[in-house]
mmCIF file as gemmi writes it, N, C-alpha and C atoms, coordinates in Angstrom:
data_model
loop_
_atom_site.group_PDB
_atom_site.id
_atom_site.type_symbol
_atom_site.label_atom_id
_atom_site.label_alt_id
_atom_site.label_comp_id
_atom_site.label_asym_id
_atom_site.label_entity_id
_atom_site.label_seq_id
_atom_site.pdbx_PDB_ins_code
_atom_site.Cartn_x
_atom_site.Cartn_y
_atom_site.Cartn_z
_atom_site.occupancy
_atom_site.B_iso_or_equiv
_atom_site.pdbx_formal_charge
_atom_site.auth_seq_id
_atom_site.auth_asym_id
_atom_site.pdbx_PDB_model_num
ATOM 1 N N . MET Axp A 1 ? 6.728 -40.039 33.226 1 0 ? 1 A 1
ATOM 2 C CA . MET Axp A 1 ? 7.461 -38.975 33.847 1 0 ? 1 A 1
ATOM 3 C C . MET Axp A 1 ? 8.001 -38.851 32.252 1 0 ? 1 A 1
ATOM 4 N N . THR Axp A 2 ? 8.198 -39.948 31.693 1 0 ? 2 A 1
ATOM 5 C CA . THR Axp A 2 ? 8.644 -40.774 30.055 1 0 ? 2 A 1
ATOM 6 C C . THR Axp A 2 ? 8.217 -39.661 29.582 1 0 ? 2 A 1
ATOM 7 N N . GLN Axp A 3 ? 6.752 -39.778 29.717 1 0 ? 3 A 1
ATOM 8 C CA . GLN Axp A 3 ? 5.428 -39.31 28.351 1 0 ? 3 A 1
ATOM 9 C C . GLN Axp A 3 ? 5.491 -38.044 28.644 1 0 ? 3 A 1
ATOM 10 N N . GLN Axp A 4 ? 5.881 -37.262 29.614 1 0 ? 4 A 1
ATOM 11 C CA . GLN Axp A 4 ? 5.674 -36.004 29.87 1 0 ? 4 A 1
ATOM 12 C C . GLN Axp A 4 ? 6.924 -35.044 29.393 1 0 ? 4 A 1
ATOM 13 N N . SER Axp A 5 ? 7.955 -35.5 29.452 1 0 ? 5 A 1
ATOM 14 C CA . SER Axp A 5 ? 9.283 -35.393 29.135 1 0 ? 5 A 1
ATOM 15 C C . SER Axp A 5 ? 10.091 -35.112 27.206 1 0 ? 5 A 1
ATOM 16 N N . HIS Axp A 6 ? 8.733 -36.45 26.685 1 0 ? 6 A 1
ATOM 17 C CA . HIS Axp A 6 ? 8.411 -36.652 25.481 1 0 ? 6 A 1
ATOM 18 C C . HIS Axp A 6 ? 8.168 -35.882 24.664 1 0 ? 6 A 1
ATOM 19 N N . SER Axp A 7 ? 7.03 -35.125 25.596 1 0 ? 7 A 1
ATOM 20 C CA . SER Axp A 7 ? 5.591 -34.569 25.169 1 0 ? 7 A 1
ATOM 21 C C . SER Axp A 7 ? 6.27 -32.721 24.721 1 0 ? 7 A 1
ATOM 22 N N . TRP Axp A 8 ? 7.35 -32.152 26.295 1 0 ? 8 A 1
ATOM 23 C CA . TRP Axp A 8 ? 7.355 -31.26 26.537 1 0 ? 8 A 1
ATOM 24 C C . TRP Axp A 8 ? 8.283 -31.345 25.068 1 0 ? 8 A 1
ATOM 25 N N . ALA Axp A 9 ? 9.222 -31.935 24.442 1 0 ? 9 A 1
ATOM 26 C CA . ALA Axp A 9 ? 10.228 -31.984 23.365 1 0 ? 9 A 1
ATOM 27 C C . ALA Axp A 9 ? 9.684 -32.025 22.6 1 0 ? 9 A 1
ATOM 28 N N . TYR Axp A 10 ? 8.734 -32.545 22.282 1 0 ? 10 A 1
ATOM 29 C CA . TYR Axp A 10 ? 7.942 -32.336 21.331 1 0 ? 10 A 1
ATOM 30 C C . TYR Axp A 10 ? 7.061 -31.037 20.842 1 0 ? 10 A 1
ATOM 31 N N . ILE Axp A 11 ? 6.715 -30.84 21.746 1 0 ? 11 A 1
ATOM 32 C CA . ILE Axp A 11 ? 6.231 -29.295 22.096 1 0 ? 11 A 1
ATOM 33 C C . ILE Axp A 11 ? 7.197 -28.07 22.23 1 0 ? 11 A 1
ATOM 34 N N . GLN Axp A 12 ? 8.828 -28.522 21.861 1 0 ? 12 A 1
ATOM 35 C CA . GLN Axp A 12 ? 9.652 -27.654 22.114 1 0 ? 12 A 1
ATOM 36 C C . GLN Axp A 12 ? 10.197 -27.731 20.403 1 0 ? 12 A 1
ATOM 37 N N . THR Axp A 13 ? 10.213 -28.631 20.078 1 0 ? 13 A 1
ATOM 38 C CA . THR Axp A 13 ? 10.11 -29.148 18.63 1 0 ? 13 A 1
ATOM 39 C C . THR Axp A 13 ? 9.37 -28.276 17.777 1 0 ? 13 A 1
ATOM 40 N N . LYS Axp A 14 ? 7.74 -28.377 18.277 1 0 ? 14 A 1
ATOM 41 C CA . LYS Axp A 14 ? 6.583 -27.966 17.282 1 0 ? 14 A 1
ATOM 42 C C . LYS Axp A 14 ? 6.469 -26.824 16.655 1 0 ? 14 A 1
ATOM 43 N N . ILE Axp A 15 ? 6.603 -25.905 18.798 1 0 ? 15 A 1
ATOM 44 C CA . ILE Axp A 15 ? 6.86 -24.283 18.549 1 0 ? 15 A 1
ATOM 45 C C . ILE Axp A 15 ? 7.986 -23.765 17.572 1 0 ? 15 A 1
ATOM 46 N N . PHE Axp A 16 ? 9.438 -24.7 17.838 1 0 ? 16 A 1
ATOM 47 C CA . PHE Axp A 16 ? 10.524 -24.595 17.115 1 0 ? 16 A 1
ATOM 48 C C . PHE Axp A 16 ? 10.307 -24.22 15.365 1 0 ? 16 A 1
ATOM 49 N N . LEU Axp A 17 ? 9.839 -25.074 14.447 1 0 ? 17 A 1
ATOM 50 C CA . LEU Axp A 17 ? 9.428 -25.159 13.71 1 0 ? 17 A 1
ATOM 51 C C . LEU Axp A 17 ? 8.724 -24.218 12.919 1 0 ? 17 A 1
ATOM 52 N N . GLU Axp A 18 ? 7.425 -23.691 13.643 1 0 ? 18 A 1
ATOM 53 C CA . GLU Axp A 18 ? 6.554 -22.65 13.633 1 0 ? 18 A 1
ATOM 54 C C . GLU Axp A 18 ? 6.82 -21.402 13.689 1 0 ? 18 A 1
ATOM 55 N N . LYS Axp A 19 ? 7.554 -21.234 14.181 1 0 ? 19 A 1
ATOM 56 C CA . LYS Axp A 19 ? 8.713 -19.976 14.164 1 0 ? 19 A 1
ATOM 57 C C . LYS Axp A 19 ? 9.666 -19.838 12.891 1 0 ? 19 A 1
ATOM 58 N N . ASP Axp A 20 ? 10.886 -20.69 12.476 1 0 ? 20 A 1
ATOM 59 C CA . ASP Axp A 20 ? 11.271 -21.059 12.011 1 0 ? 20 A 1
ATOM 60 C C . ASP Axp A 20 ? 10.786 -20.494 10.259 1 0 ? 20 A 1
ATOM 61 N N . THR Axp A 21 ? 9.143 -21.775 10.698 1 0 ? 21 A 1
ATOM 62 C CA . THR Axp A 21 ? 8.382 -21.679 9.249 1 0 ? 21 A 1
ATOM 63 C C . THR Axp A 21 ? 7.641 -19.951 8.931 1 0 ? 21 A 1
ATOM 64 N N . CYS Axp A 22 ? 7.277 -19.054 10.28 1 0 ? 22 A 1
ATOM 65 C CA . CYS Axp A 22 ? 7.223 -17.145 9.938 1 0 ? 22 A 1
ATOM 66 C C . CYS Axp A 22 ? 8.167 -16.788 10.07 1 0 ? 22 A 1
ATOM 67 N N . THR Axp A 23 ? 9.576 -17.492 10.401 1 0 ? 23 A 1
ATOM 68 C CA . THR Axp A 23 ? 10.468 -16.243 9.775 1 0 ? 23 A 1
ATOM 69 C C . THR Axp A 23 ? 11.119 -16.08 8.393 1 0 ? 23 A 1
ATOM 70 N N . ARG Axp A 24 ? 10.62 -17.482 7.699 1 0 ? 24 A 1
ATOM 71 C CA . ARG Axp A 24 ? 11.076 -17.676 6.506 1 0 ? 24 A 1
ATOM 72 C C . ARG Axp A 24 ? 10.419 -16.699 6.045 1 0 ? 24 A 1
ATOM 73 N N . MET Axp A 25 ? 8.649 -17.183 6.324 1 0 ? 25 A 1
ATOM 74 C CA . MET Axp A 25 ? 7.641 -16.192 5.771 1 0 ? 25 A 1
ATOM 75 C C . MET Axp A 25 ? 7.393 -15.292 5.394 1 0 ? 25 A 1
ATOM 76 N N . PHE Axp A 26 ? 8.337 -13.848 7.129 1 0 ? 26 A 1
ATOM 77 C CA . PHE Axp A 26 ? 8.535 -12.65 6.831 1 0 ? 26 A 1
ATOM 78 C C . PHE Axp A 26 ? 9.605 -12.107 6.218 1 0 ? 26 A 1
ATOM 79 N N . THR Axp A 27 ? 10.271 -13.395 6.23 1 0 ? 27 A 1
ATOM 80 C CA . THR Axp A 27 ? 11.726 -12.66 5.298 1 0 ? 27 A 1
ATOM 81 C C . THR Axp A 27 ? 11.084 -12.725 3.807 1 0 ? 27 A 1
ATOM 82 N N . ALA Axp A 28 ? 10.774 -13.995 3.49 1 0 ? 28 A 1
ATOM 83 C CA . ALA Axp A 28 ? 9.99 -13.931 2.115 1 0 ? 28 A 1
ATOM 84 C C . ALA Axp A 28 ? 9.039 -12.548 1.441 1 0 ? 28 A 1
ATOM 85 N N . ALA Axp A 29 ? 7.99 -12.175 2.77 1 0 ? 29 A 1
ATOM 86 C CA . ALA Axp A 29 ? 7.261 -11.463 2.109 1 0 ? 29 A 1
ATOM 87 C C . ALA Axp A 29 ? 7.762 -9.67 2.862 1 0 ? 29 A 1
ATOM 88 N N . LEU Axp A 30 ? 8.937 -9.323 2.963 1 0 ? 30 A 1
ATOM 89 C CA . LEU Axp A 30 ? 10.002 -8.461 2.732 1 0 ? 30 A 1
ATOM 90 C C . LEU Axp A 30 ? 10.654 -7.942 1.667 1 0 ? 30 A 1
ATOM 91 N N . PHE Axp A 31 ? 10.581 -9.668 1.513 1 0 ? 31 A 1
ATOM 92 C CA . PHE Axp A 31 ? 11.923 -9.386 0.153 1 0 ? 31 A 1
ATOM 93 C C . PHE Axp A 31 ? 11.285 -8.86 -1.061 1 0 ? 31 A 1
ATOM 94 N N . THR Axp A 32 ? 9.917 -9.456 -0.867 1 0 ? 32 A 1
ATOM 95 C CA . THR Axp A 32 ? 9.014 -9.434 -2.064 1 0 ? 32 A 1
ATOM 96 C C . THR Axp A 32 ? 8.352 -7.951 -2.107 1 0 ? 32 A 1
ATOM 97 N N . ILE Axp A 33 ? 7.943 -6.981 -0.977 1 0 ? 33 A 1
ATOM 98 C CA . ILE Axp A 33 ? 7.683 -5.824 -0.825 1 0 ? 33 A 1
ATOM 99 C C . ILE Axp A 33 ? 9.125 -5.005 -1.245 1 0 ? 33 A 1
ATOM 100 N N . ALA Axp A 34 ? 10.544 -5.374 -0.987 1 0 ? 34 A 1
ATOM 101 C CA . ALA Axp A 34 ? 11.48 -4.482 -1.234 1 0 ? 34 A 1
ATOM 102 C C . ALA Axp A 34 ? 11.213 -4.711 -2.767 1 0 ? 34 A 1
ATOM 103 N N . LYS Axp A 35 ? 11.098 -5.493 -3.604 1 0 ? 35 A 1
ATOM 104 C CA . LYS Axp A 35 ? 11.676 -5.258 -4.508 1 0 ? 35 A 1
ATOM 105 C C . LYS Axp A 35 ? 10.822 -4.89 -5.711 1 0 ? 35 A 1
ATOM 106 N N . THR Axp A 36 ? 8.976 -4.912 -5.062 1 0 ? 36 A 1
ATOM 107 C CA . THR Axp A 36 ? 8.417 -4.017 -5.59 1 0 ? 36 A 1
ATOM 108 C C . THR Axp A 36 ? 8.181 -2.729 -5.392 1 0 ? 36 A 1
ATOM 109 N N . TRP Axp A 37 ? 9.116 -2.182 -4.065 1 0 ? 37 A 1
ATOM 110 C CA . TRP Axp A 37 ? 8.734 -1.084 -3.824 1 0 ? 37 A 1
ATOM 111 C C . TRP Axp A 37 ? 9.06 -0.057 -4.395 1 0 ? 37 A 1
ATOM 112 N N . LYS Axp A 38 ? 8.124 1.462 -4.778 1 0 ? 38 A 1
ATOM 113 C CA . LYS Axp A 38 ? 9.102 1.789 -6.281 1 0 ? 38 A 1
ATOM 114 C C . LYS Axp A 38 ? 8.976 3.542 -5.031 1 0 ? 38 A 1
ATOM 115 N N . GLN Axp A 39 ? 9.902 4.342 -5.106 1 0 ? 39 A 1
ATOM 116 C CA . GLN Axp A 39 ? 10.767 4.951 -4.63 1 0 ? 39 A 1
ATOM 117 C C . GLN Axp A 39 ? 9.484 6.303 -4.967 1 0 ? 39 A 1
ATOM 118 N N . PRO Axp A 40 ? 9.233 7.329 -4.221 1 0 ? 40 A 1
ATOM 119 C CA . PRO Axp A 40 ? 8.353 8.463 -5.377 1 0 ? 40 A 1
ATOM 120 C C . PRO Axp A 40 ? 9.234 9.41 -5.589 1 0 ? 40 A 1
ATOM 121 N N . LYS Axp A 41 ? 8.736 9.729 -7.454 1 0 ? 41 A 1
ATOM 122 C CA . LYS Axp A 41 ? 9.989 10.534 -7.953 1 0 ? 41 A 1
ATOM 123 C C . LYS Axp A 41 ? 8.826 11.21 -8.26 1 0 ? 41 A 1
ATOM 124 N N . CYS Axp A 42 ? 9.083 12.933 -8.909 1 0 ? 42 A 1
ATOM 125 C CA . CYS Axp A 42 ? 8.949 14.412 -8.464 1 0 ? 42 A 1
ATOM 126 C C . CYS Axp A 42 ? 8.122 13.739 -10.101 1 0 ? 42 A 1
ATOM 127 N N . PRO Axp A 43 ? 6.451 14.214 -10.344 1 0 ? 43 A 1
ATOM 128 C CA . PRO Axp A 43 ? 6.64 14.375 -11.587 1 0 ? 43 A 1
ATOM 129 C C . PRO Axp A 43 ? 7.115 15.293 -12.56 1 0 ? 43 A 1
ATOM 130 N N . SER Axp A 44 ? 6.739 14.632 -13.893 1 0 ? 44 A 1
ATOM 131 C CA . SER Axp A 44 ? 7.397 15.559 -15.072 1 0 ? 44 A 1
ATOM 132 C C . SER Axp A 44 ? 6.201 16.708 -15.173 1 0 ? 44 A 1
ATOM 133 N N . THR Axp A 45 ? 7.109 17.461 -15.689 1 0 ? 45 A 1
ATOM 134 C CA . THR Axp A 45 ? 5.883 18.682 -16.267 1 0 ? 45 A 1
ATOM 135 C C . THR Axp A 45 ? 4.906 18.538 -17.157 1 0 ? 45 A 1
ATOM 136 N N . ASP Axp A 46 ? 4.849 17.633 -17.919 1 0 ? 46 A 1
ATOM 137 C CA . ASP Axp A 46 ? 3.368 17.367 -18.487 1 0 ? 46 A 1
ATOM 138 C C . ASP Axp A 46 ? 2.622 16.519 -17.739 1 0 ? 46 A 1
ATOM 139 N N . ASP Axp A 47 ? 2.809 15.937 -16.482 1 0 ? 47 A 1
ATOM 140 C CA . ASP Axp A 47 ? 2.175 14.624 -15.689 1 0 ? 47 A 1
ATOM 141 C C . ASP Axp A 47 ? 1.644 15.345 -14.584 1 0 ? 47 A 1
ATOM 142 N N . TRP Axp A 48 ? 2.185 16.683 -14.709 1 0 ? 48 A 1
ATOM 143 C CA . TRP Axp A 48 ? 1.91 18.139 -13.8 1 0 ? 48 A 1
ATOM 144 C C . TRP Axp A 48 ? 0.467 18.868 -14.186 1 0 ? 48 A 1
ATOM 145 N N . ILE Axp A 49 ? 0.693 19.746 -15.15 1 0 ? 49 A 1
ATOM 146 C CA . ILE Axp A 49 ? 0.139 19.693 -15.971 1 0 ? 49 A 1
ATOM 147 C C . ILE Axp A 49 ? -1.169 18.977 -16.461 1 0 ? 49 A 1
ATOM 148 N N . ARG Axp A 50 ? -1.457 17.682 -17.097 1 0 ? 50 A 1
ATOM 149 C CA . ARG Axp A 50 ? -2.277 17.334 -17.641 1 0 ? 50 A 1
ATOM 150 C C . ARG Axp A 50 ? -3.718 17.254 -15.798 1 0 ? 50 A 1
ATOM 151 N N . LYS Axp A 51 ? -2.361 16.381 -14.428 1 0 ? 51 A 1
ATOM 152 C CA . LYS Axp A 51 ? -3.284 16.223 -13.198 1 0 ? 51 A 1
ATOM 153 C C . LYS Axp A 51 ? -3.732 18.541 -12.653 1 0 ? 51 A 1
ATOM 154 N N . MET Axp A 52 ? -3.594 19.286 -12.914 1 0 ? 52 A 1
ATOM 155 C CA . MET Axp A 52 ? -4.198 20.088 -12.655 1 0 ? 52 A 1
ATOM 156 C C . MET Axp A 52 ? -5.278 20.502 -13.362 1 0 ? 52 A 1
ATOM 157 N N . TRP Axp A 53 ? -5.41 20.302 -14.865 1 0 ? 53 A 1
ATOM 158 C CA . TRP Axp A 53 ? -5.841 20.553 -16 1 0 ? 53 A 1
ATOM 159 C C . TRP Axp A 53 ? -6.911 19.913 -15.322 1 0 ? 53 A 1
ATOM 160 N N . TYR Axp A 54 ? -6.955 19.218 -15.432 1 0 ? 54 A 1
ATOM 161 C CA . TYR Axp A 54 ? -8.413 17.49 -14.867 1 0 ? 54 A 1
ATOM 162 C C . TYR Axp A 54 ? -9.016 18.46 -13.909 1 0 ? 54 A 1
ATOM 163 N N . ILE Axp A 55 ? -8.2 18.785 -12.591 1 0 ? 55 A 1
ATOM 164 C CA . ILE Axp A 55 ? -8.694 19.728 -11.615 1 0 ? 55 A 1
ATOM 165 C C . ILE Axp A 55 ? -9.606 20.367 -11.354 1 0 ? 55 A 1
ATOM 166 N N . TYR Axp A 56 ? -8.798 21.089 -12.651 1 0 ? 56 A 1
ATOM 167 C CA . TYR Axp A 56 ? -9.398 22.285 -12.948 1 0 ? 56 A 1
ATOM 168 C C . TYR Axp A 56 ? -10.886 21.865 -13.816 1 0 ? 56 A 1
ATOM 169 N N . THR Axp A 57 ? -10.922 21.462 -14.321 1 0 ? 57 A 1
ATOM 170 C CA . THR Axp A 57 ? -11.944 20.468 -15.674 1 0 ? 57 A 1
ATOM 171 C C . THR Axp A 57 ? -13.304 20.418 -14.441 1 0 ? 57 A 1
ATOM 172 N N . MET Axp A 58 ? -12.623 19.261 -13.495 1 0 ? 58 A 1
ATOM 173 C CA . MET Axp A 58 ? -13.623 18.899 -12.486 1 0 ? 58 A 1
ATOM 174 C C . MET Axp A 58 ? -14.483 19.477 -11.642 1 0 ? 58 A 1
ATOM 175 N N . GLU Axp A 59 ? -13.633 20.921 -11.187 1 0 ? 59 A 1
ATOM 176 C CA . GLU Axp A 59 ? -14.138 21.493 -10.688 1 0 ? 59 A 1
ATOM 177 C C . GLU Axp A 59 ? -14.913 22.669 -11.494 1 0 ? 59 A 1
ATOM 178 N N . TYR Axp A 60 ? -15.174 23.225 -12.559 1 0 ? 60 A 1
ATOM 179 C CA . TYR Axp A 60 ? -15.758 23.595 -13.579 1 0 ? 60 A 1
ATOM 180 C C . TYR Axp A 60 ? -17.181 23.237 -13.434 1 0 ? 60 A 1
ATOM 181 N N . TYR Axp A 61 ? -16.502 21.463 -14.324 1 0 ? 61 A 1
ATOM 182 C CA . TYR Axp A 61 ? -18.235 20.602 -14.072 1 0 ? 61 A 1
ATOM 183 C C . TYR Axp A 61 ? -18.774 20.955 -13.026 1 0 ? 61 A 1
ATOM 184 N N . SER Axp A 62 ? -18.085 20.667 -11.881 1 0 ? 62 A 1
ATOM 185 C CA . SER Axp A 62 ? -18.924 20.025 -10.539 1 0 ? 62 A 1
ATOM 186 C C . SER Axp A 62 ? -19.915 21.758 -10.832 1 0 ? 62 A 1
ATOM 187 N N . ALA Axp A 63 ? -19.015 22.843 -10.733 1 0 ? 63 A 1
ATOM 188 C CA . ALA Axp A 63 ? -19.801 24.095 -10.355 1 0 ? 63 A 1
ATOM 189 C C . ALA Axp A 63 ? -20.552 24.319 -11.4 1 0 ? 63 A 1
ATOM 190 N N . ILE Axp A 64 ? -20.541 23.583 -12.763 1 0 ? 64 A 1
ATOM 191 C CA . ILE Axp A 64 ? -22.135 24.185 -13.254 1 0 ? 64 A 1
ATOM 192 C C . ILE Axp A 64 ? -22.761 23.193 -13.121 1 0 ? 64 A 1
ATOM 193 N N . LYS Axp A 65 ? -22.548 21.649 -12.578 1 0 ? 65 A 1
ATOM 194 C CA . LYS Axp A 65 ? -23.132 21.14 -12.448 1 0 ? 65 A 1
ATOM 195 C C . LYS Axp A 65 ? -24.57 21.688 -11.038 1 0 ? 65 A 1
ATOM 196 N N . LYS Axp A 66 ? -23.799 21.984 -9.957 1 0 ? 66 A 1
ATOM 197 C CA . LYS Axp A 66 ? -24.378 22.587 -8.868 1 0 ? 66 A 1
ATOM 198 C C . LYS Axp A 66 ? -24.666 23.914 -8.579 1 0 ? 66 A 1
ATOM 199 N N . ASP Axp A 67 ? -24.784 24.664 -10.459 1 0 ? 67 A 1
ATOM 200 C CA . ASP Axp A 67 ? -25.331 25.772 -10.905 1 0 ? 67 A 1
ATOM 201 C C . ASP Axp A 67 ? -25.101 26.803 -10.126 1 0 ? 67 A 1
ATOM 202 N N . LYS Axp A 68 ? -23.601 26.873 -9.807 1 0 ? 68 A 1
ATOM 203 C CA . LYS Axp A 68 ? -22.748 27.704 -9.304 1 0 ? 68 A 1
ATOM 204 C C . LYS Axp A 68 ? -21.997 28.847 -9.366 1 0 ? 68 A 1
ATOM 205 N N . ILE Axp A 69 ? -21.367 28.654 -11.163 1 0 ? 69 A 1
ATOM 206 C CA . ILE Axp A 69 ? -20.544 28.749 -11.678 1 0 ? 69 A 1
ATOM 207 C C . ILE Axp A 69 ? -20.575 30.449 -11.812 1 0 ? 69 A 1
ATOM 208 N N . MET Axp A 70 ? -19.665 31.505 -11.817 1 0 ? 70 A 1
ATOM 209 C CA . MET Axp A 70 ? -19.593 32.787 -11.206 1 0 ? 70 A 1
ATOM 210 C C . MET Axp A 70 ? -19.689 33.17 -13.02 1 0 ? 70 A 1
ATOM 211 N N . SER Axp A 71 ? -20.232 34.623 -13.43 1 0 ? 71 A 1
ATOM 212 C CA . SER Axp A 71 ? -20.01 34.576 -14.641 1 0 ? 71 A 1
ATOM 213 C C . SER Axp A 71 ? -18.543 34.849 -14.687 1 0 ? 71 A 1
ATOM 214 N N . PHE Axp A 72 ? -17.73 35.473 -14.399 1 0 ? 72 A 1
ATOM 215 C CA . PHE Axp A 72 ? -16.277 36.149 -14.675 1 0 ? 72 A 1
ATOM 216 C C . PHE Axp A 72 ? -15.817 34.801 -14.753 1 0 ? 72 A 1
ATOM 217 N N . ALA Axp A 73 ? -16.212 33.483 -14.249 1 0 ? 73 A 1
ATOM 218 C CA . ALA Axp A 73 ? -15.307 32.677 -14.602 1 0 ? 73 A 1
ATOM 219 C C . ALA Axp A 73 ? -15.603 31.838 -15.397 1 0 ? 73 A 1
ATOM 220 N N . ALA Axp A 74 ? -16.252 32.016 -15.972 1 0 ? 74 A 1
ATOM 221 C CA . ALA Axp A 74 ? -16.464 31.48 -17.746 1 0 ? 74 A 1
ATOM 222 C C . ALA Axp A 74 ? -16.423 31.424 -18.999 1 0 ? 74 A 1
ATOM 223 N N . THR Axp A 75 ? -15.394 33.284 -18.702 1 0 ? 75 A 1
ATOM 224 C CA . THR Axp A 75 ? -15.544 34.254 -20.297 1 0 ? 75 A 1
ATOM 225 C C . THR Axp A 75 ? -13.713 33.344 -19.757 1 0 ? 75 A 1
């Protein structure tokens, strides 16, 4: 009977330590995520124009590659 109660105390202690370790690791992970978190911001006009130009250029060259370009779009 003493052996069983000793084992139970050991199990409870081990569970507590594992739970405490997981909690600390979870807290550390949350802190790291929060520290490196970047809030979305509106792109600058220059960035927006560059992205739109990139999309336009890719669509244009994709159409040329597929030979589906319209004659009026090329001028």
